[in-house]
Amino acid sequence: MVSNTVSFHKFAKRSQNQKIILAAAEKVFAEAGYAGATTQLIADVANLPKANIHYYFKTKEDLYRQVVYNIFDIWMEAASAFDTELGPREALSRYIDKKMDLARTHPYGSKVWATEIIHGAPIIQDYLEGQLLEWSQDRSKHIQRWIENGEMDSIDPAHLLYMIWSTTQHYADFGHQIETLNAGKPYSDAQWQIAKLSVKTIILKGIGLTPS
Amino acid sequence: MVSNTVSFHKFAKRSQNQKIILAAAEKVFAEAGYAGATTQLIADVANLPKANIHYYFKTKEDLYRQVVYNIFDIWMEAASAFDTELGPREALSRYIDKKMDLARTHPYGSKVWATEIIHGAPIIQDYLEGQLLEWSQDRSKHIQRWIENGEMDSIDPAHLLYMIWSTTQHYADFGHQIETLNAGKPYSDAQWQIAKLSVKTIILKGIGLTPS
DNA sequence: GTCTATACACTGATAGAC
DNA sequence: GTCTATCAGTGTATAGAC
């Protein structure tokens, strides 16, 4: 029993430190880019000695890889909010809401993702060609069916998806610019509500629906 | 006369080399990020010795600064396509068209801009607070007037601008992802046409207009 | 103006004491 | 598991020959 307890505590501590490092790394990778993010800076933000970073993650690339996988997983889970059984208005409304919420709660992850894609997806390419392609094709088929059923306007589904992705992620990736144009102040709860509603209203009306 | 000729040639060569270096730097900064872009790599792409880069641009930061200023100038010039005297439908149509054209012709510049903002605008902050803020406020006022005149739906002008920026720039910044989801092939002329039309259709209809 | 050689600083990673 | 000291490699920038 003693050994079990020790073992449990060790794993708990390991898991806890890994979480702290991952959170620090996400922030530093987002703000400085992959090459600009030094392990020393990540260690400082995590409030740990530099060597500990390498103890928990063998290389800087491994750490970066974990950060990118994490945000991808979070987004793919959110993508299930795009539930085609609900019909176009409700499915798209919920998906946009979910993506806007994530832009607010996970801005660093979104920024890391953006630079990863901008640099040609050196790490996440396999996932783009796998999970993301599969999900996109599945949802595109359902959108096509809605169009054929006269439930929404005729629009190339890919461009509808790109519009949702770009518009929602913009509030994370370009948050600094938005804040600058907002008198240098971050959005309040009320302003986030208006942003969400504005995005939903324009997109849904733009394809012949009314927001829910 | 001889000295004038020599002088002329020297300036021409200087100007020419600077253009070659700027084009190479734009590409390398876009694909590798600021810290990841080595002067050696920029020199290789420009097909010049590394020392020549430092001869024409004192520091790497100066070179980066020029690249960022260039894309900002190009965008601000395009922003004049948003001619409020044309009325909402025509002004917005032309502006979206222009931004989509720039996403296609200047993808590297767009990517450099995106990472600059993602990293907190360390170089371009003054321009955000100056020219960009001024332009945004001016156009927002005109949009407000259109709304009051019943020429378009009631939408917070800032969010309409963000939607245009994010959607159009997405085709440059996330071009790699779009290409991956397009069977790994870059967009054809016809596909770019569809993209432009899709973006314009959704946004204009989304605010109560019909595309021109 | 061009280019080679090099100085100087910094970074990722690890060895080894605790 | 933790942390200090250190190494090997790489980067920016420049000096100086041509």
XYZ file of C-alpha atoms (C1' of nucleotides) in Angstrom:
460
model
C 0.000 0.000 0.000
C 2.808 2.369 0.789
C 4.385 1.808 -2.565
C 1.022 2.368 -4.220
C 0.612 5.652 -2.405
C 4.098 6.829 -3.303
C 3.515 5.795 -6.851
C 0.226 7.649 -6.914
C 1.799 10.817 -5.580
C 4.634 10.604 -8.033
C 2.260 10.314 -10.959
C 0.129 13.104 -9.598
C 3.117 15.402 -9.342
C 4.380 14.405 -12.747
C 0.989 15.082 -14.251
C 0.705 18.393 -12.441
C 4.094 19.660 -13.552
C 3.399 18.603 -17.091
C 0.215 20.651 -17.065
C 2.032 23.707 -15.739
C 4.714 23.360 -18.398
C 2.169 22.844 -21.169
C 0.248 25.960 -20.154
C 3.433 28.020 -20.017
C 4.624 26.625 -23.348
C 1.305 27.395 -25.016
C 1.558 31.016 -23.947
C 5.200 31.409 -24.950
C 4.825 29.625 -28.296
C 1.811 31.835 -29.037
C 3.588 35.079 -28.213
C 7.088 34.373 -29.537
C 6.618 31.708 -32.206
C 8.341 28.321 -32.266
C 11.887 29.534 -32.878
C 11.466 32.576 -30.640
C 10.171 30.514 -27.741
C 13.254 29.607 -25.723
C 13.131 26.775 -23.223
C 14.528 29.240 -20.708
C 11.531 31.546 -21.190
C 9.086 28.670 -20.929
C 10.831 27.591 -17.731
C 10.609 31.129 -16.320
C 6.882 31.344 -17.055
C 6.365 27.885 -15.551
C 8.507 28.957 -12.599
C 10.746 25.911 -12.923
C 14.446 25.377 -13.705
C 15.187 24.928 -17.371
C 16.439 21.369 -16.916
C 13.038 20.306 -15.593
C 11.435 21.194 -18.895
C 13.744 18.713 -20.583
C 13.058 16.170 -17.896
C 9.331 16.132 -18.628
C 9.601 16.705 -22.382
C 12.609 15.227 -24.127
C 12.921 18.002 -26.717
C 11.445 21.421 -27.430
C 9.797 19.940 -30.497
C 8.067 17.268 -28.396
C 6.690 19.972 -26.132
C 5.475 22.011 -29.097
C 3.918 18.905 -30.572
C 1.891 18.322 -27.405
C 0.664 21.928 -27.390
C -0.517 21.685 -30.996
C -2.191 18.309 -30.447
C -4.016 19.692 -27.429
C -5.652 22.566 -29.263
C -6.505 20.314 -32.189
C -8.248 17.886 -29.846
C -10.173 20.701 -28.174
C -11.360 21.983 -31.541
C -12.321 18.563 -32.828
C -14.356 17.993 -29.713
C -16.053 21.356 -30.258
C -16.662 20.311 -33.842
C -19.118 17.746 -32.564
C -21.332 20.712 -31.639
C -21.921 20.827 -35.381
C -24.638 18.196 -34.987
C -26.240 17.762 -38.380
C -29.323 16.078 -36.916
C -30.376 19.420 -35.494
C -30.797 20.984 -38.925
C -28.805 23.868 -40.425
C -29.901 26.742 -38.218
C -29.371 25.030 -34.890
C -26.264 23.067 -35.913
C -24.479 26.128 -37.286
C -25.599 28.377 -34.441
C -24.231 26.030 -31.820
C -21.003 25.477 -33.725
C -20.384 29.209 -34.107
C -21.203 29.778 -30.438
C -18.799 27.040 -29.410
C -16.016 28.370 -31.631
C -16.490 31.903 -30.283
C -16.340 30.572 -26.723
C -13.080 28.798 -27.507
C -11.647 31.932 -29.102
C -12.233 33.609 -25.774
C -11.126 30.794 -23.447
C -8.216 29.407 -25.504
C -6.664 32.356 -27.345
C -3.089 31.062 -26.977
C -3.951 27.689 -28.438
C -5.651 29.373 -31.369
C -2.568 31.516 -31.999
C -0.250 28.525 -31.884
C -2.522 26.753 -34.338
C -2.571 29.748 -36.675
C 1.214 30.020 -36.847
C 1.516 26.258 -37.267
C -0.691 26.435 -40.366
C 0.936 29.645 -41.619
C 4.291 27.875 -41.516
C 2.946 24.986 -43.571
C 1.762 22.607 -40.825
C 5.148 20.906 -40.280
C 3.786 19.067 -37.249
C 0.048 18.720 -37.753
C -0.090 17.874 -41.476
C -1.119 14.253 -40.826
C -4.097 15.418 -38.798
C -5.151 17.847 -41.492
C -5.153 15.067 -44.068
C -6.863 12.681 -41.653
C -9.315 13.817 -39.014
C -9.887 17.341 -40.334
C -10.416 16.274 -43.951
C -12.777 13.517 -42.866
C -14.802 15.838 -40.633
C -14.988 18.518 -43.327
C -16.144 16.114 -45.994
C -18.798 14.656 -43.715
C -20.207 18.058 -42.779
C -20.006 19.279 -46.369
C -22.181 16.379 -47.471
C -24.831 17.287 -44.918
C -24.703 20.937 -45.995
C -25.167 19.839 -49.597
C -28.229 17.862 -48.571
C -29.697 20.881 -46.769
C -29.162 22.899 -49.934
C -30.851 20.251 -52.084
C -33.769 20.171 -49.645
C -34.148 23.943 -49.955
C -33.315 24.431 -46.262
C -30.610 27.015 -47.034
C -29.062 28.930 -49.935
C -26.804 27.266 -52.450
C -23.262 27.910 -51.226
C -20.086 25.887 -51.621
C -19.884 24.196 -48.189
C -16.099 24.590 -47.965
C -16.344 28.374 -48.114
C -19.038 28.387 -45.448
C -16.756 26.376 -43.166
C -13.792 28.664 -43.923
C -15.911 31.682 -43.089
C -16.879 30.205 -39.726
C -13.304 29.199 -38.917
C -11.725 32.471 -39.971
C -14.286 34.770 -38.387
C -14.378 33.042 -35.020
C -10.629 32.450 -34.734
C -9.999 36.066 -35.699
C -11.240 37.133 -32.267
C -8.399 35.086 -30.737
C -5.603 35.428 -33.289
C -6.112 39.146 -33.930
C -7.233 39.889 -30.400
C -4.428 42.379 -29.973
C -5.597 44.395 -32.987
C -9.207 44.239 -31.835
C -8.169 45.419 -28.390
C -6.193 48.295 -29.916
C -9.233 49.387 -31.935
C -11.335 49.029 -28.768
C -9.551 51.920 -27.031
C -6.836 49.505 -25.859
C -9.260 47.606 -23.646
C -10.139 43.899 -23.792
C -13.713 42.982 -24.587
C -16.211 42.957 -21.747
C -18.777 40.201 -21.342
C -21.329 42.400 -23.086
C -18.988 43.060 -25.994
C -18.314 39.356 -26.432
C -22.068 38.790 -26.537
C -22.432 41.378 -29.288
C -19.536 39.843 -31.206
C -21.095 36.384 -31.035
C -24.473 37.645 -32.105
C -23.027 39.746 -34.931
C -21.088 36.827 -36.368
C -24.036 34.452 -36.114
C -26.474 36.962 -37.555
C -24.417 37.816 -40.630
C -23.408 34.254 -41.473
C -26.810 32.643 -40.923
C -28.714 35.367 -42.739
C -26.032 35.287 -45.420
C -26.958 31.708 -46.285
C -30.709 32.216 -46.025
C -31.333 31.326 -42.376
C -32.357 33.256 -39.276
C -30.251 32.986 -36.124
C -31.696 31.012 -33.240
C 28.054 63.307 -66.996
C 30.123 60.239 -66.302
C 29.719 60.684 -62.607
C 25.978 61.103 -63.051
C 25.792 57.904 -65.037
C 27.803 55.983 -62.494
C 25.717 57.423 -59.743
C 22.544 56.462 -61.561
C 23.704 52.914 -62.058
C 24.736 52.597 -58.461
C 21.344 53.711 -57.239
C 19.611 51.428 -59.708
C 21.605 48.458 -58.508
C 21.072 49.373 -54.900
C 17.356 49.667 -55.441
C 17.249 46.406 -57.373
C 19.145 44.417 -54.751
C 16.979 45.854 -52.024
C 13.881 44.673 -53.850
C 15.312 41.173 -54.274
C 16.210 41.021 -50.582
C 12.820 42.336 -49.489
C 11.003 39.736 -51.585
C 13.186 36.943 -50.215
C 12.784 38.212 -46.659
C 8.993 38.401 -46.995
C 8.868 34.766 -48.037
C 11.257 33.558 -45.341
C 9.644 35.596 -42.534
C 6.256 34.243 -43.621
C 7.349 30.620 -43.649
C 9.700 30.534 -40.662
C 8.593 33.401 -38.417
C 10.780 36.258 -37.246
C 13.091 34.271 -34.976
C 13.169 31.284 -37.315
C 14.101 33.387 -40.310
C 17.918 33.373 -40.398
C 19.782 35.965 -42.401
C 21.616 33.063 -44.009
C 18.336 31.605 -45.304
C 17.178 34.990 -46.580
C 20.550 35.380 -48.321
C 20.216 31.931 -49.905
C 16.716 32.686 -51.213
C 17.935 36.055 -52.510
C 20.973 34.297 -53.998
C 23.372 36.721 -52.339
C 26.118 36.376 -49.723
C 24.921 36.848 -46.182
C 27.060 39.954 -45.642
C 25.230 41.737 -48.445
C 21.991 41.489 -46.527
C 23.586 43.429 -43.692
C 25.066 45.878 -46.138
C 21.638 46.883 -47.458
C 19.767 46.519 -44.162
C 21.689 47.316 -41.020
C 19.940 44.738 -38.849
C 17.529 41.841 -39.273
C 14.949 43.878 -37.388
C 15.266 46.750 -39.870
C 14.652 44.328 -42.716
C 11.622 42.861 -40.961
C 10.335 46.347 -40.281
C 10.454 47.197 -43.984
C 8.581 44.010 -44.898
C 5.807 44.772 -42.413
C 5.531 48.414 -43.494
C 5.265 47.324 -47.117
C 2.273 45.052 -46.600
C 0.599 47.639 -44.393
C 0.982 50.261 -47.135
C -0.414 47.877 -49.745
C -3.429 47.166 -47.581
C -4.065 50.794 -46.751
C -3.979 51.635 -50.426
C -6.463 48.808 -51.069
C -8.580 50.219 -48.268
C -9.291 53.203 -50.472
C -11.355 50.801 -52.606
C -13.818 51.092 -49.721
C -15.196 54.264 -51.286
C -18.171 55.310 -49.202
C -19.534 57.572 -51.915
C -20.469 54.486 -53.908
C -22.967 53.335 -51.311
C -22.825 50.144 -49.227
C -23.265 47.487 -51.883
C -20.688 48.790 -54.318
C -18.196 49.997 -51.703
C -18.193 46.705 -49.803
C -18.165 44.604 -52.978
C -15.121 46.362 -54.323
C -13.340 46.255 -50.996
C -13.920 42.517 -50.607
C -12.822 41.919 -54.189
C -9.666 43.913 -53.623
C -8.849 42.099 -50.377
C -9.393 38.715 -52.020
C -7.102 39.709 -54.885
C -4.414 40.703 -52.396
C -4.824 37.431 -50.514
C -3.982 35.713 -53.771
C -1.194 38.013 -54.983
C 0.467 38.787 -51.628
C 0.072 35.692 -49.456
C 3.501 36.058 -47.845
C 2.847 39.626 -46.806
C -0.473 38.606 -45.291
C 1.214 35.834 -43.316
C 3.897 38.161 -42.002
C 1.196 40.586 -40.955
C -0.778 37.860 -39.205
C 2.178 36.697 -37.115
C 3.111 40.300 -36.342
C -0.346 40.856 -34.856
C -0.433 37.451 -33.163
C 2.815 38.342 -31.393
C 1.340 41.603 -30.133
C 2.355 43.999 -32.923
C 5.836 44.779 -31.507
C 6.742 46.703 -34.686
C 3.477 47.975 -36.149
C 1.646 49.088 -33.002
C 2.014 52.800 -33.833
C 0.333 52.267 -37.188
C -2.522 50.332 -35.598
C -3.175 53.205 -33.228
C -2.747 55.762 -36.000
C -3.675 55.082 -39.597
C -5.687 51.900 -39.015
C -7.731 53.304 -36.143
C -8.437 56.467 -38.092
C -9.507 54.569 -41.210
C -11.707 52.193 -39.196
C -13.449 54.986 -37.353
C -14.098 56.875 -40.568
C -15.599 53.872 -42.346
C -17.592 52.877 -39.271
C -19.233 56.292 -39.265
C -20.311 55.866 -42.863
C -21.632 52.375 -42.153
C -23.622 53.798 -39.241
C -25.136 56.378 -41.566
C -26.122 53.692 -44.067
C -27.824 51.820 -41.246
C -29.673 54.936 -40.092
C -30.782 55.548 -43.687
C -32.163 52.018 -43.898
C -29.688 51.083 -46.629
C -28.479 47.988 -44.755
C -29.168 45.955 -41.608
C -28.235 47.184 -38.171
C -24.847 45.623 -37.430
C -21.969 46.848 -35.291
C -19.626 48.209 -38.002
C -16.493 46.908 -36.261
C -17.686 43.316 -36.517
C -18.505 43.756 -40.185
C -14.966 45.005 -40.804
C -13.483 42.128 -38.778
C -15.503 39.653 -40.793
C -14.205 41.092 -44.063
C -10.619 41.153 -42.823
C -10.652 37.677 -41.326
C -12.480 35.961 -44.167
C -10.394 37.421 -46.971
C -7.032 37.072 -45.227
C -7.890 33.481 -44.321
C -7.377 32.506 -47.960
C -3.769 33.700 -47.660
C -2.877 32.870 -44.064
C -4.523 29.432 -44.019
C -3.786 28.750 -47.676
C -1.878 25.625 -46.750
C -4.870 24.170 -44.922
C -7.204 25.111 -47.770
C -4.853 23.466 -50.246
C -4.707 20.321 -48.116
C -8.517 20.121 -48.040
C -8.535 20.759 -51.806
C -6.846 17.415 -52.558
C -3.435 19.021 -51.979
C -3.794 21.298 -54.987
C -3.707 25.110 -55.062
C -6.820 26.910 -56.182
C -7.393 27.327 -59.903
C -8.622 30.598 -61.393
C -12.153 29.204 -61.391
C -11.903 28.196 -57.734
C -10.683 31.661 -56.756
C -13.666 33.117 -58.575
C -16.015 30.884 -56.612
C -14.278 31.809 -53.366
C -14.633 35.529 -54.075
C -18.268 35.180 -55.018
C -19.060 32.998 -52.002
C -17.501 35.460 -49.567
C -19.217 38.452 -51.144
C -22.572 36.704 -51.367
C -22.686 35.599 -47.739
C -21.438 38.857 -46.255
C -23.546 41.197 -48.378
C -26.705 39.136 -48.009
C -25.879 38.761 -44.321
C -26.228 42.498 -43.813
C -29.280 42.896 -46.021
C -27.699 43.674 -49.399
C -27.374 41.831 -52.705
C -23.934 41.381 -54.284
C -23.150 43.434 -57.359
C 30.042 47.374 -53.693
C 31.144 42.369 -52.844
C 32.394 38.560 -50.169
C 35.269 35.517 -46.796
C 36.503 34.789 -42.224
C 35.529 35.446 -37.700
C 34.049 37.487 -33.150
C 30.661 37.287 -29.755
C 26.220 35.967 -27.781
C 22.697 32.732 -27.199
C 20.194 28.273 -27.297
C 18.926 23.333 -26.774
C 20.344 19.701 -24.445
C 22.825 16.919 -20.948
C 25.994 15.329 -17.195
C 26.253 14.726 -12.641
C 25.750 16.369 -7.665
C 22.081 16.376 -4.382
C 12.851 14.069 -8.972
C 15.414 18.562 -8.824
C 18.776 21.758 -10.168
C 23.561 23.799 -11.286
C 27.210 23.889 -14.473
C 28.581 23.250 -18.937
C 29.125 21.783 -23.780
C 28.342 21.810 -28.649
C 26.038 24.103 -32.206
C 24.060 28.045 -34.364
C 22.908 32.963 -35.091
C 23.681 38.025 -35.841
C 26.786 41.162 -37.034
C 31.202 43.026 -38.533
C 36.131 43.549 -39.911
C 38.892 43.724 -43.609
C 40.686 41.882 -48.202
C 39.419 42.534 -52.867
